[in-house]
């Protein structure tokens, strides 16, 4: 006779309302995560007995670090240039305050002009208030990183957050830089034609330096052309970017409001900067005509445009002093004017600009 196997009897269940009692002398041990019931009769394989919460290490607060990074950079830059700051604030103490307020107002208008130019270089509409705040923060980033890199990175990130594709953002950035450069050089050329005696150019550039500078410029151009012709990948990337940039430029100039914002802001930006220098010059009684000071500012900024230092700190001061002396100002007064001008336009907005940059990062605006 074949013996029939009986299924195992189920485990007895506690009565309703009954509670489990622990035996005395038994110590409870913590169960590991996802402890599985070993297989056995009447018990399915892999049944979870307990799930014990385990503390997962917190991720590195990258965004908080990015919020504090601008402040740390401001402290580093301020410590490195503490002597210049002390001397500049000393000159501000003896300046005429109404003119200094005018210089501060002209500096604030530069952020509005930059916002107009940024919007004019892009067909999609950007949030106006946030755009102006981003330009204020980008100014601080521009003084903490190599010239142009900080502001470009901040604005690219802002356009990306606003939903603009990366290719169009890069095209808008290139159009902005082109418009600003063309406007600055055009203003300088027009003022030099109108006032040919505004600068003694021989004092700005010694004759012995003309030849080496031209050779260096020619070598850079030849190297760029050679790379473009010989490296296919670079040629493909450049051609694709140029097609996108030209398409964006046509779209922008097909809209009169965008074209007016682009070129109006591009011309207003250097005009406001030069007006700030003129106001500081008047505050410290620099004996140079206002338009001659404007020519000196434009010439100095064009000369140092390709110098890769943070915010032009150091190179801009030297070029401005030389340009103001070439315009007929005494060296001592020109130095005081330049230091006071950089205090008003760079150092005073630097801390609030860094705070604004950190806040925009924290709010995920950029």
Short mmCIF file of C-alpha atoms in Angstrom, two decimals:
data_model
loop_
_atom_site.label_atom_id
_atom_site.label_comp_id
_atom_site.label_asym_id
_atom_site.label_seq_id
_atom_site.Cartn_x
_atom_site.Cartn_y
_atom_site.Cartn_z
CA UNK A 1 0.00 0.00 0.00
CA UNK A 2 1.26 3.31 -1.00
CA UNK A 3 1.45 5.76 1.84
CA UNK A 4 -0.08 9.11 0.95
CA UNK A 5 1.89 12.08 2.19
CA UNK A 6 -0.17 14.54 4.16
CA UNK A 7 0.57 18.24 3.81
CA UNK A 8 2.15 19.75 6.87
CA UNK A 9 -0.27 21.26 9.26
CA UNK A 10 -0.26 25.01 9.30
CA UNK A 11 1.42 26.78 12.15
CA UNK A 12 -0.97 27.69 14.95
CA UNK A 13 -2.12 31.27 14.84
CA UNK A 14 -2.56 33.43 17.93
CA UNK A 15 -6.04 34.20 19.11
CA UNK A 16 -7.56 37.51 18.26
CA UNK A 17 -6.54 40.01 20.86
CA UNK A 18 -3.72 37.87 22.17
CA UNK A 19 -0.25 39.33 22.42
CA UNK A 20 3.10 37.72 21.99
CA UNK A 21 5.11 37.42 25.17
CA UNK A 22 8.86 37.44 25.27
CA UNK A 23 10.59 34.87 27.37
CA UNK A 24 12.75 36.07 30.19
CA UNK A 25 16.44 35.92 29.65
CA UNK A 26 16.17 36.24 25.86
CA UNK A 27 18.01 39.16 24.23
CA UNK A 28 16.59 40.62 21.02
CA UNK A 29 19.06 40.94 18.16
CA UNK A 30 18.59 43.52 15.33
CA UNK A 31 17.64 41.93 12.04
CA UNK A 32 19.70 42.70 8.95
CA UNK A 33 18.22 44.54 6.00
CA UNK A 34 15.84 42.41 3.89
CA UNK A 35 16.31 39.28 6.05
CA UNK A 36 14.85 36.41 4.03
CA UNK A 37 13.08 33.45 5.56
CA UNK A 38 15.07 30.36 4.63
CA UNK A 39 13.12 27.96 2.44
CA UNK A 40 11.31 25.19 4.14
CA UNK A 41 8.08 23.18 4.18
CA UNK A 42 5.11 25.46 3.78
CA UNK A 43 7.31 28.58 3.48
CA UNK A 44 7.87 30.12 0.05
CA UNK A 45 11.41 30.95 -0.94
CA UNK A 46 12.44 34.56 -0.49
CA UNK A 47 9.68 35.70 1.89
CA UNK A 48 10.73 38.99 3.55
CA UNK A 49 10.62 38.73 7.31
CA UNK A 50 11.69 42.25 8.20
CA UNK A 51 12.88 45.48 6.60
CA UNK A 52 15.06 47.52 8.86
CA UNK A 53 15.63 51.17 7.82
CA UNK A 54 19.27 51.95 7.19
CA UNK A 55 20.64 55.48 7.25
CA UNK A 56 21.98 56.34 3.80
CA UNK A 57 24.84 58.88 3.77
CA UNK A 58 23.64 62.26 2.57
CA UNK A 59 24.83 63.45 -0.80
CA UNK A 60 27.33 66.27 -1.00
CA UNK A 61 25.35 69.55 -1.02
CA UNK A 62 26.79 70.73 -4.33
CA UNK A 63 24.34 73.59 -4.73
CA UNK A 64 25.13 74.90 -1.24
CA UNK A 65 28.83 74.78 -2.05
CA UNK A 66 28.19 76.73 -5.26
CA UNK A 67 26.24 79.32 -3.25
CA UNK A 68 29.22 79.92 -0.95
CA UNK A 69 31.91 79.73 -3.62
CA UNK A 70 31.42 83.33 -4.93
CA UNK A 71 31.83 84.73 -1.42
CA UNK A 72 35.04 82.78 -0.92
CA UNK A 73 36.40 84.07 -4.23
CA UNK A 74 35.50 87.64 -3.27
CA UNK A 75 37.46 87.27 -0.04
CA UNK A 76 40.47 85.87 -1.89
CA UNK A 77 40.47 88.64 -4.50
CA UNK A 78 39.98 91.34 -1.87
CA UNK A 79 42.91 90.04 0.21
CA UNK A 80 45.16 89.91 -2.84
CA UNK A 81 44.33 93.53 -3.76
CA UNK A 82 44.00 95.00 -0.28
CA UNK A 83 46.62 97.70 -0.95
CA UNK A 84 44.75 98.90 -4.04
CA UNK A 85 41.48 98.89 -2.12
CA UNK A 86 42.93 100.94 0.72
CA UNK A 87 44.39 103.52 -1.65
CA UNK A 88 41.20 103.69 -3.73
CA UNK A 89 38.97 104.28 -0.70
CA UNK A 90 41.41 106.95 0.44
CA UNK A 91 40.87 108.84 -2.82
CA UNK A 92 37.10 108.46 -2.53
CA UNK A 93 37.19 110.23 0.83
CA UNK A 94 38.29 113.47 -0.84
CA UNK A 95 36.03 113.21 -3.91
CA UNK A 96 32.91 115.21 -4.70
CA UNK A 97 30.01 112.96 -3.72
CA UNK A 98 27.41 114.17 -6.28
CA UNK A 99 29.71 113.08 -9.09
CA UNK A 100 30.34 109.77 -7.35
CA UNK A 101 26.59 109.19 -7.15
CA UNK A 102 26.37 109.93 -10.86
CA UNK A 103 29.11 107.35 -11.47
CA UNK A 104 27.20 104.79 -9.40
CA UNK A 105 24.03 105.51 -11.38
CA UNK A 106 25.88 105.03 -14.68
CA UNK A 107 27.22 101.73 -13.36
CA UNK A 108 23.70 100.53 -12.55
CA UNK A 109 22.58 101.45 -16.08
CA UNK A 110 25.24 99.15 -17.52
CA UNK A 111 23.37 96.13 -16.13
CA UNK A 112 20.14 97.33 -17.75
CA UNK A 113 21.95 97.89 -21.06
CA UNK A 114 23.47 94.41 -20.87
CA UNK A 115 20.01 92.93 -20.22
CA UNK A 116 18.62 94.69 -23.31
CA UNK A 117 21.49 93.39 -25.43
CA UNK A 118 21.08 89.83 -24.13
CA UNK A 119 17.37 89.88 -24.90
CA UNK A 120 17.95 91.43 -28.31
CA UNK A 121 20.31 88.60 -29.25
CA UNK A 122 17.60 85.97 -28.67
CA UNK A 123 14.16 85.60 -30.24
CA UNK A 124 12.42 83.82 -27.30
CA UNK A 125 11.37 86.21 -24.57
CA UNK A 126 13.27 85.96 -21.27
CA UNK A 127 11.89 87.00 -17.83
CA UNK A 128 12.82 90.69 -17.62
CA UNK A 129 13.43 91.02 -13.87
CA UNK A 130 15.40 87.83 -13.61
CA UNK A 131 17.39 88.83 -16.69
CA UNK A 132 18.51 92.09 -15.04
CA UNK A 133 19.35 90.24 -11.80
CA UNK A 134 21.38 87.73 -13.78
CA UNK A 135 23.38 90.56 -15.39
CA UNK A 136 24.16 91.96 -11.94
CA UNK A 137 25.31 88.53 -10.77
CA UNK A 138 27.19 87.94 -14.03
CA UNK A 139 29.17 91.12 -13.41
CA UNK A 140 30.45 89.66 -10.14
CA UNK A 141 31.25 86.34 -11.82
CA UNK A 142 33.09 88.22 -14.55
CA UNK A 143 35.41 89.83 -12.00
CA UNK A 144 36.13 86.49 -10.31
CA UNK A 145 36.89 84.49 -13.46
CA UNK A 146 38.85 85.28 -16.65
CA UNK A 147 37.37 88.15 -18.62
CA UNK A 148 34.09 87.26 -20.30
CA UNK A 149 34.10 83.66 -19.09
CA UNK A 150 32.14 84.23 -15.87
CA UNK A 151 29.37 86.33 -17.43
CA UNK A 152 29.10 83.99 -20.41
CA UNK A 153 28.77 80.91 -18.20
CA UNK A 154 26.10 82.53 -16.02
CA UNK A 155 24.05 83.70 -19.00
CA UNK A 156 24.35 80.37 -20.80
CA UNK A 157 23.08 78.60 -17.70
CA UNK A 158 20.22 81.08 -17.34
CA UNK A 159 19.10 80.59 -20.94
CA UNK A 160 19.27 76.82 -20.52
CA UNK A 161 17.08 76.98 -17.40
CA UNK A 162 14.62 79.14 -19.36
CA UNK A 163 14.30 76.32 -21.92
CA UNK A 164 16.48 77.69 -24.71
CA UNK A 165 18.33 74.89 -26.55
CA UNK A 166 22.13 74.91 -26.08
CA UNK A 167 22.82 75.63 -29.76
CA UNK A 168 20.60 78.71 -29.74
CA UNK A 169 22.03 79.84 -26.41
CA UNK A 170 25.56 79.65 -27.81
CA UNK A 171 24.48 81.50 -30.96
CA UNK A 172 22.85 84.25 -28.86
CA UNK A 173 26.01 84.56 -26.78
CA UNK A 174 28.17 84.88 -29.90
CA UNK A 175 25.82 87.50 -31.34
CA UNK A 176 25.93 89.46 -28.07
CA UNK A 177 29.74 89.45 -28.00
CA UNK A 178 29.92 90.45 -31.65
CA UNK A 179 27.46 93.33 -31.23
CA UNK A 180 29.21 94.61 -28.10
CA UNK A 181 32.64 94.48 -29.77
CA UNK A 182 31.43 96.17 -32.96
CA UNK A 183 29.69 98.92 -30.97
CA UNK A 184 32.74 99.59 -28.80
CA UNK A 185 35.16 99.77 -31.73
CA UNK A 186 32.72 101.88 -33.76
CA UNK A 187 32.35 104.39 -30.91
CA UNK A 188 36.12 104.59 -30.51
CA UNK A 189 36.63 105.12 -34.25
CA UNK A 190 33.93 107.80 -34.40
CA UNK A 191 35.38 109.70 -31.43
CA UNK A 192 38.92 109.48 -32.79
CA UNK A 193 37.72 110.88 -36.11
CA UNK A 194 35.84 113.67 -34.35
CA UNK A 195 38.65 114.38 -31.88
CA UNK A 196 41.94 113.33 -33.50
CA UNK A 197 43.98 115.07 -30.79
CA UNK A 198 42.20 113.36 -27.89
CA UNK A 199 45.06 110.87 -27.42
CA UNK A 200 48.75 111.00 -28.02
CA UNK A 201 48.92 107.47 -29.33
CA UNK A 202 52.70 107.36 -29.18
CA UNK A 203 52.45 107.30 -25.41
CA UNK A 204 50.10 104.34 -25.49
CA UNK A 205 52.20 102.07 -27.71
CA UNK A 206 55.93 102.49 -28.24
CA UNK A 207 57.11 102.22 -31.84
CA UNK A 208 59.38 99.29 -31.02
CA UNK A 209 56.37 97.22 -29.91
CA UNK A 210 54.33 97.60 -33.10
CA UNK A 211 56.29 95.06 -35.13
CA UNK A 212 56.26 92.23 -32.54
CA UNK A 213 52.55 92.76 -31.87
CA UNK A 214 51.69 92.56 -35.57
CA UNK A 215 53.79 89.41 -35.96
CA UNK A 216 52.12 87.79 -32.96
CA UNK A 217 48.66 88.67 -34.27
CA UNK A 218 49.52 87.30 -37.71
CA UNK A 219 50.84 84.06 -36.19
CA UNK A 220 47.64 83.56 -34.19
CA UNK A 221 45.47 84.12 -37.27
CA UNK A 222 47.56 81.72 -39.38
CA UNK A 223 47.43 79.04 -36.68
CA UNK A 224 43.65 79.35 -36.40
CA UNK A 225 43.20 79.09 -40.18
CA UNK A 226 45.53 76.05 -40.34
CA UNK A 227 43.62 74.22 -37.60
CA UNK A 228 40.33 75.03 -39.31
CA UNK A 229 41.52 73.68 -42.66
CA UNK A 230 43.38 70.59 -41.44
CA UNK A 231 41.19 69.27 -38.62
CA UNK A 232 37.92 67.98 -40.04
CA UNK A 233 36.13 67.68 -36.70
CA UNK A 234 36.90 71.30 -35.83
CA UNK A 235 35.75 72.38 -39.28
CA UNK A 236 32.47 70.50 -38.85
CA UNK A 237 31.79 72.00 -35.44
CA UNK A 238 32.63 75.53 -36.58
CA UNK A 239 30.51 75.28 -39.72
CA UNK A 240 27.53 73.95 -37.75
CA UNK A 241 27.87 76.71 -35.19
CA UNK A 242 28.11 79.37 -37.91
CA UNK A 243 24.95 78.07 -39.58
CA UNK A 244 23.07 78.23 -36.28
CA UNK A 245 24.47 81.67 -35.44
CA UNK A 246 23.62 83.11 -38.86
CA UNK A 247 20.11 81.69 -38.65
CA UNK A 248 19.62 83.20 -35.20
CA UNK A 249 20.99 86.55 -36.39
CA UNK A 250 18.54 86.60 -39.32
CA UNK A 251 15.66 85.74 -37.00
CA UNK A 252 16.64 88.50 -34.58
CA UNK A 253 17.03 91.17 -37.24
CA UNK A 254 13.69 90.18 -38.78
CA UNK A 255 12.10 91.54 -35.60
CA UNK A 256 12.61 95.33 -35.25
CA UNK A 257 12.13 95.25 -31.46
CA UNK A 258 14.86 92.62 -31.05
CA UNK A 259 17.26 94.42 -33.40
CA UNK A 260 16.71 97.72 -31.58
CA UNK A 261 17.31 96.08 -28.20
CA UNK A 262 20.45 94.34 -29.48
CA UNK A 263 22.20 97.32 -31.01
CA UNK A 264 20.76 99.95 -28.68
CA UNK A 265 21.99 98.01 -25.66
CA UNK A 266 25.33 97.26 -27.34
CA UNK A 267 26.02 100.98 -27.85
CA UNK A 268 24.55 102.05 -24.51
CA UNK A 269 26.75 99.63 -22.53
CA UNK A 270 30.18 101.25 -23.30
CA UNK A 271 28.61 104.71 -23.20
CA UNK A 272 27.45 104.12 -19.61
CA UNK A 273 30.87 102.74 -18.66
CA UNK A 274 32.65 105.76 -20.14
CA UNK A 275 30.15 108.08 -18.42
CA UNK A 276 31.09 106.51 -15.10
CA UNK A 277 34.76 107.27 -15.70
CA UNK A 278 33.94 110.84 -16.70
CA UNK A 279 31.90 111.33 -13.51
CA UNK A 280 34.74 110.03 -11.32
CA UNK A 281 37.16 112.27 -13.21
CA UNK A 282 34.98 115.26 -12.43
CA UNK A 283 34.72 114.17 -8.80
CA UNK A 284 38.53 114.27 -8.47
CA UNK A 285 39.07 117.34 -10.70
CA UNK A 286 40.96 115.59 -13.49
CA UNK A 287 41.88 118.35 -15.99
CA UNK A 288 40.84 116.40 -19.11
CA UNK A 289 37.77 117.13 -21.30
CA UNK A 290 34.91 114.70 -20.87
CA UNK A 291 34.97 113.39 -24.43
CA UNK A 292 38.72 112.90 -24.24
CA UNK A 293 38.23 110.80 -21.10
CA UNK A 294 35.64 108.76 -22.98
CA UNK A 295 38.12 108.19 -25.81
CA UNK A 296 40.76 107.14 -23.26
CA UNK A 297 38.37 104.65 -21.68
CA UNK A 298 37.33 103.07 -24.98
CA UNK A 299 40.93 102.85 -26.19
CA UNK A 300 42.08 101.21 -22.95
CA UNK A 301 39.26 98.65 -22.86
CA UNK A 302 39.75 97.72 -26.52
CA UNK A 303 43.48 97.28 -25.89
CA UNK A 304 42.98 94.86 -22.98
CA UNK A 305 39.96 93.00 -24.36
CA UNK A 306 41.96 89.85 -25.06
CA UNK A 307 43.95 89.78 -21.81
CA UNK A 308 42.71 86.68 -19.89
CA UNK A 309 42.70 88.00 -16.32
CA UNK A 310 39.70 88.08 -13.95
CA UNK A 311 37.63 91.15 -14.77
CA UNK A 312 40.67 92.82 -16.26
CA UNK A 313 41.89 93.48 -12.72
CA UNK A 314 45.36 94.93 -13.04
CA UNK A 315 45.50 95.23 -16.81
CA UNK A 316 42.52 97.61 -17.06
CA UNK A 317 43.92 99.87 -14.34
CA UNK A 318 47.30 100.10 -16.05
CA UNK A 319 45.77 100.74 -19.48
CA UNK A 320 43.38 103.37 -18.13
CA UNK A 321 46.17 105.23 -16.33
CA UNK A 322 48.31 105.27 -19.48
CA UNK A 323 45.33 106.37 -21.60
CA UNK A 324 44.37 109.21 -19.24
CA UNK A 325 47.97 110.40 -19.15
CA UNK A 326 48.04 110.24 -22.95
CA UNK A 327 44.85 112.34 -22.94
CA UNK A 328 46.68 115.07 -21.00
CA UNK A 329 46.02 114.26 -17.37
CA UNK A 330 48.68 114.37 -14.63
CA UNK A 331 49.90 110.91 -13.69
CA UNK A 332 49.07 111.23 -9.98
CA UNK A 333 45.51 112.47 -10.55
CA UNK A 334 44.96 109.91 -13.33
CA UNK A 335 46.01 107.13 -10.96
CA UNK A 336 43.62 108.37 -8.28
CA UNK A 337 40.76 108.60 -10.80
CA UNK A 338 41.33 105.07 -12.07
CA UNK A 339 41.52 103.57 -8.57
CA UNK A 340 38.37 105.40 -7.47
CA UNK A 341 36.58 104.41 -10.67
CA UNK A 342 37.40 100.74 -10.15
CA UNK A 343 36.22 100.95 -6.54
CA UNK A 344 32.85 102.34 -7.66
CA UNK A 345 32.33 100.04 -10.65
CA UNK A 346 34.01 96.79 -9.51
CA UNK A 347 34.69 96.51 -5.80
CA UNK A 348 31.55 98.04 -4.30
CA UNK A 349 29.13 95.91 -6.40
CA UNK A 350 31.29 92.79 -6.01
CA UNK A 351 29.95 91.57 -2.65
CA UNK A 352 26.23 92.17 -3.36
CA UNK A 353 26.75 90.71 -6.82
CA UNK A 354 28.28 87.57 -5.31
CA UNK A 355 25.37 87.31 -2.85
CA UNK A 356 22.93 87.67 -5.74
CA UNK A 357 24.79 84.97 -7.65
CA UNK A 358 24.55 82.59 -4.70
CA UNK A 359 20.84 83.34 -4.28
CA UNK A 360 20.16 82.71 -7.96
CA UNK A 361 21.98 79.39 -7.73
CA UNK A 362 20.01 78.43 -4.63
CA UNK A 363 16.70 79.38 -6.27
CA UNK A 364 17.68 77.39 -9.39
CA UNK A 365 17.39 80.44 -11.62
CA UNK A 366 20.82 79.55 -12.96
#
